[in-house]
Amino acid sequence: MKKIALLLMITFVMLSCVLCACTSGEELTLYVPDGAPSLAVAKIISDGSVGGRKVNTVISVGEDVVAKCAKGEADMAVLPTNAAVKICSDRDDYLLFTVNVYGILYIMGTQNISTLSQLQGETLYSIGLGNTPEYVFKKICDVQNVSYETNGGVAIKYEADGSTIIPQVLQGKAKFALLGEPAATNLVNKAASQSKTVYRLFDLQQLWQQAVGSNSAGYPQASMIVKKDLLTAKFAKNLLQSLSDNYAFLRENCDTLNDLMKGTGSSSDVNYTVEILDRCNLTVIKAQDAKADIESYLATFSAMQKYLPISDSIYYEAND
């Protein structure tokens, strides 16, 4: 009997270890593009966990984040909403969890102009080939009858991210640039430190509002997707809480944000202020509550037509 009891105890301990491992799990990996999307998860970066579950955050360029998700290698990710919808539609292991950024795009220039038509015949250095920056800018141009990528139109030169564009502007190699925040403000500040002037010419959130006749500025630019098997009610609640607490964390830790971001892989060097944070238009909206905004936003992109109407199955919906 003692042997049986001992055997049962050993079995119980082993099962407990297995169950514990399954509960706590291996470290999760969260991939985010550099810039505002990484700010949207700053509290998770700082905590290194969500609800006691360890999380390793990797800041990279947007193309790398999309590639990781397309291969199913990310447990969680913040990425352009169009890419998020595509991945969740093409794969059955991710769900669209939240919308986290409502537009961060600005056109900057070393020459002060007042209309987009004045960009015709010029070269615009831009981030976001095949993603939101390209689609938003071209949609606005179409509505305003501004030609692009034709003789005499706006020549668009795409770069991987803002960190490759900023030096070219400062060196006089680029006159106009389409950047997201915080890179846009970073460019203005760096230029000022060199006694140069860079103008914030156009707020694309406002121009988008005019172009599509929206009631409010901005668009659901970046969203979070999460592996479906992670989204237990408890983990989803903890994740949503971390995201909801994020903006207060940002405001309270402006002085240390640059070190936090750079220590996680950011190539930006930014003196963060509340003004910069506000320009990033960070938010936390449950994806299921933003269905209408997501549909109307993606309906303007020809590349997304085959995914419309968006299936309800890609959205995370709480059971409680």
PDB file of N, CA and C in Angstrom, residues 19-113:
ATOM      1  N   LEU A  19       0.945  20.312 -15.579  1.00  0.00           N
ATOM      2  CA  LEU A  19      -0.151  21.278 -15.602  1.00  0.00           C
ATOM      3  C   LEU A  19       0.350  22.680 -15.331  1.00  0.00           C
ATOM      4  N   CYS A  20       1.316  22.794 -14.445  1.00  0.00           N
ATOM      5  CA  CYS A  20       1.900  24.099 -14.127  1.00  0.00           C
ATOM      6  C   CYS A  20       2.591  24.678 -15.357  1.00  0.00           C
ATOM      7  N   ALA A  21       3.320  23.787 -16.044  1.00  0.00           N
ATOM      8  CA  ALA A  21       4.025  24.228 -17.242  1.00  0.00           C
ATOM      9  C   ALA A  21       3.040  24.691 -18.301  1.00  0.00           C
ATOM     10  N   CYS A  22       1.900  23.957 -18.388  1.00  0.00           N
ATOM     11  CA  CYS A  22       0.912  24.327 -19.381  1.00  0.00           C
ATOM     12  C   CYS A  22       0.243  25.651 -19.022  1.00  0.00           C
ATOM     13  N   THR A  23       0.074  25.867 -17.713  1.00  0.00           N
ATOM     14  CA  THR A  23      -0.596  27.079 -17.256  1.00  0.00           C
ATOM     15  C   THR A  23       0.302  28.293 -17.418  1.00  0.00           C
ATOM     16  N   SER A  24       1.528  28.181 -16.885  1.00  0.00           N
ATOM     17  CA  SER A  24       2.440  29.313 -16.969  1.00  0.00           C
ATOM     18  C   SER A  24       2.996  29.439 -18.378  1.00  0.00           C
ATOM     19  N   GLY A  25       3.206  28.277 -19.014  1.00  0.00           N
ATOM     20  CA  GLY A  25       3.634  28.238 -20.400  1.00  0.00           C
ATOM     21  C   GLY A  25       5.044  28.749 -20.620  1.00  0.00           C
ATOM     22  N   GLU A  26       5.515  28.515 -21.827  1.00  0.00           N
ATOM     23  CA  GLU A  26       6.795  29.074 -22.217  1.00  0.00           C
ATOM     24  C   GLU A  26       6.638  30.573 -22.435  1.00  0.00           C
ATOM     25  N   GLU A  27       7.759  31.255 -22.491  1.00  0.00           N
ATOM     26  CA  GLU A  27       7.731  32.696 -22.713  1.00  0.00           C
ATOM     27  C   GLU A  27       7.083  33.014 -24.054  1.00  0.00           C
ATOM     28  N   LEU A  28       6.166  33.951 -24.045  1.00  0.00           N
ATOM     29  CA  LEU A  28       5.489  34.364 -25.264  1.00  0.00           C
ATOM     30  C   LEU A  28       6.311  35.431 -25.972  1.00  0.00           C
ATOM     31  N   THR A  29       6.169  35.488 -27.280  1.00  0.00           N
ATOM     32  CA  THR A  29       6.878  36.502 -28.056  1.00  0.00           C
ATOM     33  C   THR A  29       5.881  37.446 -28.706  1.00  0.00           C
ATOM     34  N   LEU A  30       6.089  38.731 -28.463  1.00  0.00           N
ATOM     35  CA  LEU A  30       5.263  39.791 -29.022  1.00  0.00           C
ATOM     36  C   LEU A  30       6.109  40.585 -30.012  1.00  0.00           C
ATOM     37  N   TYR A  31       5.690  40.616 -31.261  1.00  0.00           N
ATOM     38  CA  TYR A  31       6.408  41.368 -32.295  1.00  0.00           C
ATOM     39  C   TYR A  31       5.678  42.663 -32.591  1.00  0.00           C
ATOM     40  N   VAL A  32       6.426  43.764 -32.669  1.00  0.00           N
ATOM     41  CA  VAL A  32       5.833  45.066 -32.987  1.00  0.00           C
ATOM     42  C   VAL A  32       6.771  45.860 -33.882  1.00  0.00           C
ATOM     43  N   PRO A  33       6.212  46.641 -34.809  1.00  0.00           N
ATOM     44  CA  PRO A  33       7.048  47.537 -35.598  1.00  0.00           C
ATOM     45  C   PRO A  33       7.557  48.684 -34.730  1.00  0.00           C
ATOM     46  N   ASP A  34       8.686  49.239 -35.119  1.00  0.00           N
ATOM     47  CA  ASP A  34       9.244  50.386 -34.411  1.00  0.00           C
ATOM     48  C   ASP A  34       8.301  51.580 -34.543  1.00  0.00           C
ATOM     49  N   GLY A  35       8.329  52.474 -33.551  1.00  0.00           N
ATOM     50  CA  GLY A  35       7.506  53.670 -33.603  1.00  0.00           C
ATOM     51  C   GLY A  35       6.278  53.567 -32.723  1.00  0.00           C
ATOM     52  N   ALA A  36       5.177  54.175 -33.166  1.00  0.00           N
ATOM     53  CA  ALA A  36       3.959  54.221 -32.359  1.00  0.00           C
ATOM     54  C   ALA A  36       3.422  52.839 -31.981  1.00  0.00           C
ATOM     55  N   PRO A  37       3.466  51.840 -32.884  1.00  0.00           N
ATOM     56  CA  PRO A  37       2.974  50.518 -32.477  1.00  0.00           C
ATOM     57  C   PRO A  37       3.699  49.960 -31.254  1.00  0.00           C
ATOM     58  N   SER A  38       5.004  50.225 -31.166  1.00  0.00           N
ATOM     59  CA  SER A  38       5.736  49.734 -29.994  1.00  0.00           C
ATOM     60  C   SER A  38       5.341  50.513 -28.742  1.00  0.00           C
ATOM     61  N   LEU A  39       5.013  51.800 -28.902  1.00  0.00           N
ATOM     62  CA  LEU A  39       4.540  52.575 -27.756  1.00  0.00           C
ATOM     63  C   LEU A  39       3.208  52.037 -27.243  1.00  0.00           C
ATOM     64  N   ALA A  40       2.419  51.443 -28.129  1.00  0.00           N
ATOM     65  CA  ALA A  40       1.111  50.907 -27.743  1.00  0.00           C
ATOM     66  C   ALA A  40       1.221  49.728 -26.783  1.00  0.00           C
ATOM     67  N   VAL A  41       2.418  49.147 -26.680  1.00  0.00           N
ATOM     68  CA  VAL A  41       2.620  48.014 -25.769  1.00  0.00           C
ATOM     69  C   VAL A  41       3.762  48.285 -24.794  1.00  0.00           C
ATOM     70  N   ALA A  42       4.042  49.547 -24.541  1.00  0.00           N
ATOM     71  CA  ALA A  42       5.180  49.919 -23.679  1.00  0.00           C
ATOM     72  C   ALA A  42       5.066  49.317 -22.283  1.00  0.00           C
ATOM     73  N   LYS A  43       3.864  49.270 -21.749  1.00  0.00           N
ATOM     74  CA  LYS A  43       3.710  48.714 -20.395  1.00  0.00           C
ATOM     75  C   LYS A  43       4.041  47.224 -20.373  1.00  0.00           C
ATOM     76  N   ILE A  44       3.656  46.516 -21.421  1.00  0.00           N
ATOM     77  CA  ILE A  44       3.989  45.090 -21.508  1.00  0.00           C
ATOM     78  C   ILE A  44       5.501  44.929 -21.611  1.00  0.00           C
ATOM     79  N   ILE A  45       6.142  45.795 -22.384  1.00  0.00           N
ATOM     80  CA  ILE A  45       7.604  45.752 -22.498  1.00  0.00           C
ATOM     81  C   ILE A  45       8.232  45.950 -21.128  1.00  0.00           C
ATOM     82  N   SER A  46       7.756  46.947 -20.405  1.00  0.00           N
ATOM     83  CA  SER A  46       8.307  47.261 -19.086  1.00  0.00           C
ATOM     84  C   SER A  46       8.061  46.144 -18.087  1.00  0.00           C
ATOM     85  N   ASP A  47       6.846  45.615 -18.079  1.00  0.00           N
ATOM     86  CA  ASP A  47       6.488  44.548 -17.133  1.00  0.00           C
ATOM     87  C   ASP A  47       7.176  43.231 -17.483  1.00  0.00           C
ATOM     88  N   GLY A  48       7.359  42.998 -18.773  1.00  0.00           N
ATOM     89  CA  GLY A  48       7.916  41.730 -19.223  1.00  0.00           C
ATOM     90  C   GLY A  48       6.948  40.580 -19.061  1.00  0.00           C
ATOM     91  N   SER A  49       5.670  40.922 -18.896  1.00  0.00           N
ATOM     92  CA  SER A  49       4.679  39.874 -18.672  1.00  0.00           C
ATOM     93  C   SER A  49       3.271  40.417 -18.880  1.00  0.00           C
ATOM     94  N   VAL A  50       2.338  39.487 -19.007  1.00  0.00           N
ATOM     95  CA  VAL A  50       0.909  39.793 -19.031  1.00  0.00           C
ATOM     96  C   VAL A  50       0.220  38.829 -18.082  1.00  0.00           C
ATOM     97  N   GLY A  51      -0.304  39.361 -17.000  1.00  0.00           N
ATOM     98  CA  GLY A  51      -0.994  38.506 -16.044  1.00  0.00           C
ATOM     99  C   GLY A  51      -0.136  37.375 -15.512  1.00  0.00           C
ATOM    100  N   GLY A  52       1.145  37.633 -15.306  1.00  0.00           N
ATOM    101  CA  GLY A  52       2.040  36.601 -14.798  1.00  0.00           C
ATOM    102  C   GLY A  52       2.658  35.732 -15.870  1.00  0.00           C
ATOM    103  N   ARG A  53       2.232  35.878 -17.101  1.00  0.00           N
ATOM    104  CA  ARG A  53       2.795  35.109 -18.222  1.00  0.00           C
ATOM    105  C   ARG A  53       3.937  35.912 -18.844  1.00  0.00           C
ATOM    106  N   LYS A  54       5.133  35.369 -18.873  1.00  0.00           N
ATOM    107  CA  LYS A  54       6.292  36.088 -19.393  1.00  0.00           C
ATOM    108  C   LYS A  54       6.118  36.411 -20.876  1.00  0.00           C
ATOM    109  N   VAL A  55       6.493  37.629 -21.235  1.00  0.00           N
ATOM    110  CA  VAL A  55       6.385  38.074 -22.619  1.00  0.00           C
ATOM    111  C   VAL A  55       7.683  38.746 -23.044  1.00  0.00           C
ATOM    112  N   ASN A  56       8.265  38.275 -24.122  1.00  0.00           N
ATOM    113  CA  ASN A  56       9.448  38.893 -24.711  1.00  0.00           C
ATOM    114  C   ASN A  56       8.998  39.698 -25.926  1.00  0.00           C
ATOM    115  N   THR A  57       9.223  41.002 -25.889  1.00  0.00           N
ATOM    116  CA  THR A  57       8.810  41.870 -26.992  1.00  0.00           C
ATOM    117  C   THR A  57       9.983  42.136 -27.920  1.00  0.00           C
ATOM    118  N   VAL A  58       9.749  41.984 -29.212  1.00  0.00           N
ATOM    119  CA  VAL A  58      10.766  42.224 -30.234  1.00  0.00           C
ATOM    120  C   VAL A  58      10.296  43.374 -31.107  1.00  0.00           C
ATOM    121  N   ILE A  59      11.061  44.467 -31.129  1.00  0.00           N
ATOM    122  CA  ILE A  59      10.765  45.603 -31.994  1.00  0.00           C
ATOM    123  C   ILE A  59      11.557  45.436 -33.284  1.00  0.00           C
ATOM    124  N   SER A  60      10.860  45.501 -34.411  1.00  0.00           N
ATOM    125  CA  SER A  60      11.504  45.303 -35.705  1.00  0.00           C
ATOM    126  C   SER A  60      10.823  46.184 -36.734  1.00  0.00           C
ATOM    127  N   VAL A  61      11.250  46.098 -37.982  1.00  0.00           N
ATOM    128  CA  VAL A  61      10.573  46.832 -39.053  1.00  0.00           C
ATOM    129  C   VAL A  61       9.275  46.104 -39.383  1.00  0.00           C
ATOM    130  N   GLY A  62       8.320  46.855 -39.940  1.00  0.00           N
ATOM    131  CA  GLY A  62       6.996  46.298 -40.183  1.00  0.00           C
ATOM    132  C   GLY A  62       6.986  45.051 -41.046  1.00  0.00           C
ATOM    133  N   GLU A  63       7.825  45.028 -42.076  1.00  0.00           N
ATOM    134  CA  GLU A  63       7.847  43.872 -42.978  1.00  0.00           C
ATOM    135  C   GLU A  63       8.240  42.594 -42.237  1.00  0.00           C
ATOM    136  N   ASP A  64       9.174  42.717 -41.303  1.00  0.00           N
ATOM    137  CA  ASP A  64       9.600  41.552 -40.526  1.00  0.00           C
ATOM    138  C   ASP A  64       8.476  41.049 -39.623  1.00  0.00           C
ATOM    139  N   VAL A  65       7.741  41.979 -39.032  1.00  0.00           N
ATOM    140  CA  VAL A  65       6.635  41.596 -38.148  1.00  0.00           C
ATOM    141  C   VAL A  65       5.564  40.854 -38.942  1.00  0.00           C
ATOM    142  N   VAL A  66       5.223  41.390 -40.104  1.00  0.00           N
ATOM    143  CA  VAL A  66       4.215  40.736 -40.950  1.00  0.00           C
ATOM    144  C   VAL A  66       4.691  39.346 -41.365  1.00  0.00           C
ATOM    145  N   ALA A  67       5.972  39.233 -41.714  1.00  0.00           N
ATOM    146  CA  ALA A  67       6.519  37.939 -42.132  1.00  0.00           C
ATOM    147  C   ALA A  67       6.462  36.914 -41.006  1.00  0.00           C
ATOM    148  N   LYS A  68       6.781  37.344 -39.780  1.00  0.00           N
ATOM    149  CA  LYS A  68       6.719  36.440 -38.628  1.00  0.00           C
ATOM    150  C   LYS A  68       5.299  35.918 -38.424  1.00  0.00           C
ATOM    151  N   CYS A  69       4.322  36.807 -38.561  1.00  0.00           N
ATOM    152  CA  CYS A  69       2.931  36.401 -38.370  1.00  0.00           C
ATOM    153  C   CYS A  69       2.456  35.503 -39.507  1.00  0.00           C
ATOM    154  N   ALA A  70       2.876  35.820 -40.719  1.00  0.00           N
ATOM    155  CA  ALA A  70       2.475  35.007 -41.865  1.00  0.00           C
ATOM    156  C   ALA A  70       2.957  33.568 -41.724  1.00  0.00           C
ATOM    157  N   LYS A  71       4.083  33.388 -41.017  1.00  0.00           N
ATOM    158  CA  LYS A  71       4.621  32.047 -40.776  1.00  0.00           C
ATOM    159  C   LYS A  71       4.108  31.447 -39.471  1.00  0.00           C
ATOM    160  N   GLY A  72       3.314  32.211 -38.727  1.00  0.00           N
ATOM    161  CA  GLY A  72       2.789  31.722 -37.459  1.00  0.00           C
ATOM    162  C   GLY A  72       3.812  31.709 -36.345  1.00  0.00           C
ATOM    163  N   GLU A  73       4.883  32.495 -36.468  1.00  0.00           N
ATOM    164  CA  GLU A  73       5.969  32.457 -35.488  1.00  0.00           C
ATOM    165  C   GLU A  73       5.777  33.440 -34.337  1.00  0.00           C
ATOM    166  N   ALA A  74       4.804  34.336 -34.444  1.00  0.00           N
ATOM    167  CA  ALA A  74       4.536  35.300 -33.373  1.00  0.00           C
ATOM    168  C   ALA A  74       3.364  34.814 -32.527  1.00  0.00           C
ATOM    169  N   ASP A  75       3.505  34.925 -31.208  1.00  0.00           N
ATOM    170  CA  ASP A  75       2.358  34.612 -30.343  1.00  0.00           C
ATOM    171  C   ASP A  75       1.362  35.761 -30.361  1.00  0.00           C
ATOM    172  N   MET A  76       1.904  36.976 -30.378  1.00  0.00           N
ATOM    173  CA  MET A  76       1.095  38.193 -30.462  1.00  0.00           C
ATOM    174  C   MET A  76       1.851  39.177 -31.335  1.00  0.00           C
ATOM    175  N   ALA A  77       1.125  40.131 -31.915  1.00  0.00           N
ATOM    176  CA  ALA A  77       1.789  41.147 -32.721  1.00  0.00           C
ATOM    177  C   ALA A  77       0.876  42.347 -32.885  1.00  0.00           C
ATOM    178  N   VAL A  78       1.501  43.518 -32.988  1.00  0.00           N
ATOM    179  CA  VAL A  78       0.804  44.712 -33.428  1.00  0.00           C
ATOM    180  C   VAL A  78       1.324  44.999 -34.827  1.00  0.00           C
ATOM    181  N   LEU A  79       0.431  45.141 -35.785  1.00  0.00           N
ATOM    182  CA  LEU A  79       0.842  45.320 -37.165  1.00  0.00           C
ATOM    183  C   LEU A  79      -0.223  46.109 -37.917  1.00  0.00           C
ATOM    184  N   PRO A  80       0.069  46.580 -39.122  1.00  0.00           N
ATOM    185  CA  PRO A  80      -0.943  47.323 -39.868  1.00  0.00           C
ATOM    186  C   PRO A  80      -2.253  46.545 -39.943  1.00  0.00           C
ATOM    187  N   THR A  81      -3.361  47.238 -39.795  1.00  0.00           N
ATOM    188  CA  THR A  81      -4.655  46.564 -39.718  1.00  0.00           C
ATOM    189  C   THR A  81      -4.958  45.768 -40.972  1.00  0.00           C
ATOM    190  N   ASN A  82      -4.571  46.279 -42.138  1.00  0.00           N
ATOM    191  CA  ASN A  82      -4.814  45.519 -43.361  1.00  0.00           C
ATOM    192  C   ASN A  82      -4.044  44.202 -43.352  1.00  0.00           C
ATOM    193  N   ALA A  83      -2.803  44.247 -42.861  1.00  0.00           N
ATOM    194  CA  ALA A  83      -2.016  43.019 -42.763  1.00  0.00           C
ATOM    195  C   ALA A  83      -2.601  42.094 -41.702  1.00  0.00           C
ATOM    196  N   ALA A  84      -3.090  42.676 -40.616  1.00  0.00           N
ATOM    197  CA  ALA A  84      -3.689  41.882 -39.540  1.00  0.00           C
ATOM    198  C   ALA A  84      -4.919  41.138 -40.043  1.00  0.00           C
ATOM    199  N   VAL A  85      -5.770  41.830 -40.787  1.00  0.00           N
ATOM    200  CA  VAL A  85      -6.982  41.200 -41.334  1.00  0.00           C
ATOM    201  C   VAL A  85      -6.604  40.117 -42.340  1.00  0.00           C
ATOM    202  N   LYS A  86      -5.621  40.389 -43.173  1.00  0.00           N
ATOM    203  CA  LYS A  86      -5.183  39.399 -44.167  1.00  0.00           C
ATOM    204  C   LYS A  86      -4.680  38.134 -43.493  1.00  0.00           C
ATOM    205  N   ILE A  87      -3.838  38.297 -42.477  1.00  0.00           N
ATOM    206  CA  ILE A  87      -3.266  37.135 -41.793  1.00  0.00           C
ATOM    207  C   ILE A  87      -4.352  36.343 -41.057  1.00  0.00           C
ATOM    208  N   CYS A  88      -5.231  37.050 -40.363  1.00  0.00           N
ATOM    209  CA  CYS A  88      -6.301  36.357 -39.635  1.00  0.00           C
ATOM    210  C   CYS A  88      -7.284  35.674 -40.585  1.00  0.00           C
ATOM    211  N   SER A  89      -7.412  36.205 -41.801  1.00  0.00           N
ATOM    212  CA  SER A  89      -8.304  35.598 -42.795  1.00  0.00           C
ATOM    213  C   SER A  89      -7.658  34.406 -43.478  1.00  0.00           C
ATOM    214  N   ASP A  90      -6.341  34.496 -43.704  1.00  0.00           N
ATOM    215  CA  ASP A  90      -5.631  33.428 -44.412  1.00  0.00           C
ATOM    216  C   ASP A  90      -5.269  32.255 -43.505  1.00  0.00           C
ATOM    217  N   ARG A  91      -5.093  32.548 -42.212  1.00  0.00           N
ATOM    218  CA  ARG A  91      -4.722  31.514 -41.252  1.00  0.00           C
ATOM    219  C   ARG A  91      -5.873  31.310 -40.275  1.00  0.00           C
ATOM    220  N   ASP A  92      -5.902  30.160 -39.620  1.00  0.00           N
ATOM    221  CA  ASP A  92      -6.983  29.916 -38.662  1.00  0.00           C
ATOM    222  C   ASP A  92      -6.495  29.892 -37.220  1.00  0.00           C
ATOM    223  N   ASP A  93      -5.253  30.373 -36.989  1.00  0.00           N
ATOM    224  CA  ASP A  93      -4.715  30.304 -35.634  1.00  0.00           C
ATOM    225  C   ASP A  93      -4.549  31.674 -34.971  1.00  0.00           C
ATOM    226  N   TYR A  94      -4.932  32.758 -35.661  1.00  0.00           N
ATOM    227  CA  TYR A  94      -4.871  34.095 -35.069  1.00  0.00           C
ATOM    228  C   TYR A  94      -6.259  34.715 -35.027  1.00  0.00           C
ATOM    229  N   LEU A  95      -6.465  35.581 -34.041  1.00  0.00           N
ATOM    230  CA  LEU A  95      -7.688  36.377 -33.970  1.00  0.00           C
ATOM    231  C   LEU A  95      -7.324  37.850 -33.837  1.00  0.00           C
ATOM    232  N   LEU A  96      -8.150  38.699 -34.421  1.00  0.00           N
ATOM    233  CA  LEU A  96      -7.978  40.147 -34.308  1.00  0.00           C
ATOM    234  C   LEU A  96      -8.497  40.568 -32.939  1.00  0.00           C
ATOM    235  N   PHE A  97      -7.619  41.145 -32.122  1.00  0.00           N
ATOM    236  CA  PHE A  97      -7.948  41.395 -30.717  1.00  0.00           C
ATOM    237  C   PHE A  97      -8.347  42.845 -30.446  1.00  0.00           C
ATOM    238  N   THR A  98      -7.494  43.792 -30.809  1.00  0.00           N
ATOM    239  CA  THR A  98      -7.777  45.208 -30.550  1.00  0.00           C
ATOM    240  C   THR A  98      -7.259  46.081 -31.677  1.00  0.00           C
ATOM    241  N   VAL A  99      -7.822  47.286 -31.776  1.00  0.00           N
ATOM    242  CA  VAL A  99      -7.248  48.347 -32.595  1.00  0.00           C
ATOM    243  C   VAL A  99      -6.470  49.232 -31.635  1.00  0.00           C
ATOM    244  N   ASN A 100      -5.210  49.552 -32.000  1.00  0.00           N
ATOM    245  CA  ASN A 100      -4.308  50.216 -31.060  1.00  0.00           C
ATOM    246  C   ASN A 100      -3.778  51.580 -31.513  1.00  0.00           C
ATOM    247  N   VAL A 101      -3.844  51.853 -32.802  1.00  0.00           N
ATOM    248  CA  VAL A 101      -3.358  53.137 -33.310  1.00  0.00           C
ATOM    249  C   VAL A 101      -4.351  53.654 -34.351  1.00  0.00           C
ATOM    250  N   TYR A 102      -4.777  54.909 -34.186  1.00  0.00           N
ATOM    251  CA  TYR A 102      -5.758  55.501 -35.102  1.00  0.00           C
ATOM    252  C   TYR A 102      -5.149  56.582 -35.991  1.00  0.00           C
ATOM    253  N   GLY A 103      -3.999  56.280 -36.578  1.00  0.00           N
ATOM    254  CA  GLY A 103      -3.409  57.179 -37.554  1.00  0.00           C
ATOM    255  C   GLY A 103      -2.269  58.012 -37.008  1.00  0.00           C
ATOM    256  N   ILE A 104      -1.092  57.889 -37.628  1.00  0.00           N
ATOM    257  CA  ILE A 104       0.098  58.589 -37.121  1.00  0.00           C
ATOM    258  C   ILE A 104       0.915  59.226 -38.241  1.00  0.00           C
ATOM    259  N   LEU A 105       0.296  59.452 -39.399  1.00  0.00           N
ATOM    260  CA  LEU A 105       1.069  59.815 -40.580  1.00  0.00           C
ATOM    261  C   LEU A 105       1.074  61.318 -40.860  1.00  0.00           C
ATOM    262  N   TYR A 106       2.272  61.816 -41.186  1.00  0.00           N
ATOM    263  CA  TYR A 106       2.451  63.239 -41.471  1.00  0.00           C
ATOM    264  C   TYR A 106       3.425  63.394 -42.638  1.00  0.00           C
ATOM    265  N   ILE A 107       3.176  64.394 -43.472  1.00  0.00           N
ATOM    266  CA  ILE A 107       4.124  64.722 -44.531  1.00  0.00           C
ATOM    267  C   ILE A 107       4.974  65.885 -44.051  1.00  0.00           C
ATOM    268  N   MET A 108       6.276  65.670 -44.068  1.00  0.00           N
ATOM    269  CA  MET A 108       7.248  66.642 -43.585  1.00  0.00           C
ATOM    270  C   MET A 108       8.042  67.188 -44.771  1.00  0.00           C
ATOM    271  N   GLY A 109       8.601  68.383 -44.607  1.00  0.00           N
ATOM    272  CA  GLY A 109       9.376  68.924 -45.709  1.00  0.00           C
ATOM    273  C   GLY A 109      10.332  70.022 -45.302  1.00  0.00           C
ATOM    274  N   THR A 110      11.401  70.152 -46.067  1.00  0.00           N
ATOM    275  CA  THR A 110      12.348  71.247 -45.839  1.00  0.00           C
ATOM    276  C   THR A 110      11.907  72.500 -46.581  1.00  0.00           C
ATOM    277  N   GLN A 111      10.869  72.358 -47.412  1.00  0.00           N
ATOM    278  CA  GLN A 111      10.266  73.488 -48.123  1.00  0.00           C
ATOM    279  C   GLN A 111       8.820  73.603 -47.677  1.00  0.00           C
ATOM    280  N   ASN A 112       8.371  74.790 -47.366  1.00  0.00           N
ATOM    281  CA  ASN A 112       7.020  74.989 -46.853  1.00  0.00           C
ATOM    282  C   ASN A 112       6.032  75.126 -48.017  1.00  0.00           C
ATOM    283  N   ILE A 113       5.135  74.163 -48.155  1.00  0.00           N
ATOM    284  CA  ILE A 113       4.103  74.208 -49.188  1.00  0.00           C
ATOM    285  C   ILE A 113       2.737  74.083 -48.517  1.00  0.00           C
TER     286      ILE A 113
END
